[in-house]
């Protein structure tokens, strides 16, 4: 599963504000169009979500799955938030990350995502689904943070 999709966007807000939106999982259905429901299943002692269950409807990919999160971020919000798949019905793998870095007065967010599904799917269709998920997520994140 070496193939992955990557894209970046600059958001007109400091990294800490962007990180706050990324970490507010319960609000995802309000702004992330494909995410229909979210439940935080476990939190680390530092207040960051450790395991989160999502219900996703992204056209070709519909599933309820659990992701395990790692928060390698510093106080100003820069760093990497990464995740890996714990369980799912349709997905076989979903590994990704947001990398947040300062970009002048704003934040550059790079989203990397690799998805694999249990059902046979042509690689081209899988990459297209990843690209739609990544591009939509970045645009919706930017819109939510800048609102």
mmCIF file of C-alpha atoms in Angstrom:
data_model
loop_
_atom_site.group_PDB
_atom_site.id
_atom_site.type_symbol
_atom_site.label_atom_id
_atom_site.label_comp_id
_atom_site.label_asym_id
_atom_site.label_seq_id
_atom_site.Cartn_x
_atom_site.Cartn_y
_atom_site.Cartn_z
ATOM 1 C CA UNK A 1 0.000 0.000 0.000
ATOM 2 C CA UNK A 2 2.831 2.384 -0.884
ATOM 3 C CA UNK A 3 0.645 4.597 -3.068
ATOM 4 C CA UNK A 4 -0.861 7.591 -1.369
ATOM 5 C CA UNK A 5 -2.448 10.901 -2.216
ATOM 6 C CA UNK A 6 -0.998 14.172 -0.947
ATOM 7 C CA UNK A 7 -2.157 17.764 -1.225
ATOM 8 C CA UNK A 8 -1.541 21.053 0.593
ATOM 9 C CA UNK A 9 -3.443 24.250 1.276
ATOM 10 C CA UNK A 10 -2.658 27.496 3.118
ATOM 11 C CA UNK A 11 -5.224 28.537 5.723
ATOM 12 C CA UNK A 12 -5.439 32.145 6.889
ATOM 13 C CA UNK A 13 -5.160 31.339 10.619
ATOM 14 C CA UNK A 14 -2.401 30.363 13.063
ATOM 15 C CA UNK A 15 -1.558 26.640 13.417
ATOM 16 C CA UNK A 16 -3.174 26.426 16.864
ATOM 17 C CA UNK A 17 -6.572 27.455 15.471
ATOM 18 C CA UNK A 18 -6.293 24.921 12.635
ATOM 19 C CA UNK A 19 -5.294 22.196 15.118
ATOM 20 C CA UNK A 20 -8.303 23.044 17.318
ATOM 21 C CA UNK A 21 -10.659 22.417 14.376
ATOM 22 C CA UNK A 22 -8.881 19.157 13.454
ATOM 23 C CA UNK A 23 -9.108 17.960 17.080
ATOM 24 C CA UNK A 24 -12.823 18.820 17.458
ATOM 25 C CA UNK A 25 -14.030 15.505 16.050
ATOM 26 C CA UNK A 26 -17.632 15.825 17.261
ATOM 27 C CA UNK A 27 -18.043 18.890 14.989
ATOM 28 C CA UNK A 28 -16.872 17.097 11.805
ATOM 29 C CA UNK A 29 -20.415 16.305 10.564
ATOM 30 C CA UNK A 30 -21.097 20.086 10.596
ATOM 31 C CA UNK A 31 -18.360 20.841 8.056
ATOM 32 C CA UNK A 32 -16.868 17.637 6.604
ATOM 33 C CA UNK A 33 -19.485 16.644 4.028
ATOM 34 C CA UNK A 34 -18.646 12.926 3.792
ATOM 35 C CA UNK A 35 -18.550 12.434 7.575
ATOM 36 C CA UNK A 36 -22.034 11.568 8.785
ATOM 37 C CA UNK A 37 -21.324 10.660 12.449
ATOM 38 C CA UNK A 38 -18.363 10.745 14.861
ATOM 39 C CA UNK A 39 -17.767 9.324 18.338
ATOM 40 C CA UNK A 40 -14.594 9.718 20.395
ATOM 41 C CA UNK A 41 -14.020 6.259 21.909
ATOM 42 C CA UNK A 42 -10.869 6.955 23.947
ATOM 43 C CA UNK A 43 -8.781 9.961 24.989
ATOM 44 C CA UNK A 44 -5.212 10.095 26.185
ATOM 45 C CA UNK A 45 -4.448 11.712 29.517
ATOM 46 C CA UNK A 46 -3.407 14.890 27.680
ATOM 47 C CA UNK A 47 -6.927 15.474 26.342
ATOM 48 C CA UNK A 48 -6.195 14.481 22.737
ATOM 49 C CA UNK A 49 -8.506 11.872 21.190
ATOM 50 C CA UNK A 50 -6.806 8.487 20.919
ATOM 51 C CA UNK A 51 -9.465 6.440 19.112
ATOM 52 C CA UNK A 52 -12.330 7.883 17.068
ATOM 53 C CA UNK A 53 -15.182 6.142 15.238
ATOM 54 C CA UNK A 54 -16.403 7.684 11.981
ATOM 55 C CA UNK A 55 -19.330 6.942 9.697
ATOM 56 C CA UNK A 56 -18.282 7.953 6.183
ATOM 57 C CA UNK A 57 -20.221 8.281 2.946
ATOM 58 C CA UNK A 58 -17.710 9.331 0.288
ATOM 59 C CA UNK A 59 -19.501 8.076 -2.796
ATOM 60 C CA UNK A 60 -17.511 4.971 -3.758
ATOM 61 C CA UNK A 61 -16.486 4.400 -0.136
ATOM 62 C CA UNK A 62 -19.149 4.022 2.568
ATOM 63 C CA UNK A 63 -18.078 2.642 5.933
ATOM 64 C CA UNK A 64 -18.049 2.918 9.709
ATOM 65 C CA UNK A 65 -14.487 2.676 10.974
ATOM 66 C CA UNK A 66 -12.237 3.387 13.957
ATOM 67 C CA UNK A 67 -8.973 5.319 13.671
ATOM 68 C CA UNK A 68 -6.106 5.444 16.157
ATOM 69 C CA UNK A 69 -4.519 8.912 16.417
ATOM 70 C CA UNK A 70 -0.985 10.097 17.215
ATOM 71 C CA UNK A 71 -0.470 13.767 18.138
ATOM 72 C CA UNK A 72 3.116 14.859 17.454
ATOM 73 C CA UNK A 73 2.444 18.585 17.849
ATOM 74 C CA UNK A 74 4.024 21.394 19.839
ATOM 75 C CA UNK A 75 2.367 24.143 21.847
ATOM 76 C CA UNK A 76 1.877 26.535 18.892
ATOM 77 C CA UNK A 77 -0.021 23.843 16.944
ATOM 78 C CA UNK A 78 2.683 22.950 14.428
ATOM 79 C CA UNK A 79 3.587 19.318 13.882
ATOM 80 C CA UNK A 80 1.917 16.164 12.649
ATOM 81 C CA UNK A 81 -1.425 14.552 13.470
ATOM 82 C CA UNK A 82 -1.426 11.018 12.067
ATOM 83 C CA UNK A 83 -3.841 8.122 12.123
ATOM 84 C CA UNK A 84 -4.145 4.464 11.240
ATOM 85 C CA UNK A 85 -7.089 2.139 10.838
ATOM 86 C CA UNK A 86 -8.107 -0.030 13.806
ATOM 87 C CA UNK A 87 -11.298 -1.602 12.438
ATOM 88 C CA UNK A 88 -13.764 -1.227 9.556
ATOM 89 C CA UNK A 89 -16.223 -3.139 7.408
ATOM 90 C CA UNK A 90 -15.189 -2.007 3.915
ATOM 91 C CA UNK A 91 -11.790 -0.399 4.468
ATOM 92 C CA UNK A 92 -8.725 -2.621 4.743
ATOM 93 C CA UNK A 93 -6.380 0.272 5.506
ATOM 94 C CA UNK A 94 -6.633 4.036 6.029
ATOM 95 C CA UNK A 95 -3.425 5.725 7.033
ATOM 96 C CA UNK A 96 -2.980 9.439 6.867
ATOM 97 C CA UNK A 97 -1.700 12.619 8.406
ATOM 98 C CA UNK A 98 -2.092 16.357 8.623
ATOM 99 C CA UNK A 99 1.213 18.246 8.790
ATOM 100 C CA UNK A 100 0.815 21.814 10.073
ATOM 101 C CA UNK A 101 3.557 24.395 9.577
ATOM 102 C CA UNK A 102 3.670 28.170 9.898
ATOM 103 C CA UNK A 103 3.347 30.009 6.596
ATOM 104 C CA UNK A 104 3.663 33.735 7.243
ATOM 105 C CA UNK A 105 0.507 34.747 9.117
ATOM 106 C CA UNK A 106 -1.214 31.502 8.128
ATOM 107 C CA UNK A 107 -0.760 27.762 8.273
ATOM 108 C CA UNK A 108 0.292 25.371 5.529
ATOM 109 C CA UNK A 109 -1.609 22.100 5.937
ATOM 110 C CA UNK A 110 -0.400 19.039 4.050
ATOM 111 C CA UNK A 111 -2.797 16.084 4.025
ATOM 112 C CA UNK A 112 -1.472 12.633 3.131
ATOM 113 C CA UNK A 113 -3.842 9.683 2.747
ATOM 114 C CA UNK A 114 -3.545 6.047 1.715
ATOM 115 C CA UNK A 115 -6.712 3.964 1.567
ATOM 116 C CA UNK A 116 -7.227 0.310 0.734
ATOM 117 C CA UNK A 117 -10.549 -1.483 0.560
ATOM 118 C CA UNK A 118 -11.536 -5.117 1.040
ATOM 119 C CA UNK A 119 -13.600 -5.193 -2.150
ATOM 120 C CA UNK A 120 -11.747 -5.311 -5.474
ATOM 121 C CA UNK A 121 -11.261 -1.785 -6.816
ATOM 122 C CA UNK A 122 -9.082 -0.627 -9.693
ATOM 123 C CA UNK A 123 -6.102 1.352 -8.396
ATOM 124 C CA UNK A 124 -7.093 4.347 -10.525
ATOM 125 C CA UNK A 125 -10.545 4.481 -8.891
ATOM 126 C CA UNK A 126 -9.007 4.123 -5.436
ATOM 127 C CA UNK A 127 -6.590 7.018 -6.080
ATOM 128 C CA UNK A 128 -9.458 9.109 -7.453
ATOM 129 C CA UNK A 129 -11.502 8.438 -4.297
ATOM 130 C CA UNK A 130 -8.468 9.395 -2.166
ATOM 131 C CA UNK A 131 -7.992 12.606 -4.158
ATOM 132 C CA UNK A 132 -11.652 13.578 -3.705
ATOM 133 C CA UNK A 133 -11.428 12.870 0.051
ATOM 134 C CA UNK A 134 -8.156 14.820 0.442
ATOM 135 C CA UNK A 135 -9.141 17.828 -1.693
ATOM 136 C CA UNK A 136 -12.597 18.073 -0.144
ATOM 137 C CA UNK A 137 -11.228 17.731 3.392
ATOM 138 C CA UNK A 138 -8.651 20.495 2.855
ATOM 139 C CA UNK A 139 -11.178 22.893 1.283
ATOM 140 C CA UNK A 140 -13.756 22.201 4.002
ATOM 141 C CA UNK A 141 -11.101 22.569 6.744
ATOM 142 C CA UNK A 142 -9.999 25.929 5.294
ATOM 143 C CA UNK A 143 -13.614 27.134 5.066
ATOM 144 C CA UNK A 144 -14.351 26.030 8.648
ATOM 145 C CA UNK A 145 -11.217 27.619 10.166
ATOM 146 C CA UNK A 146 -11.550 30.888 8.247
ATOM 147 C CA UNK A 147 -15.304 31.266 8.977
#
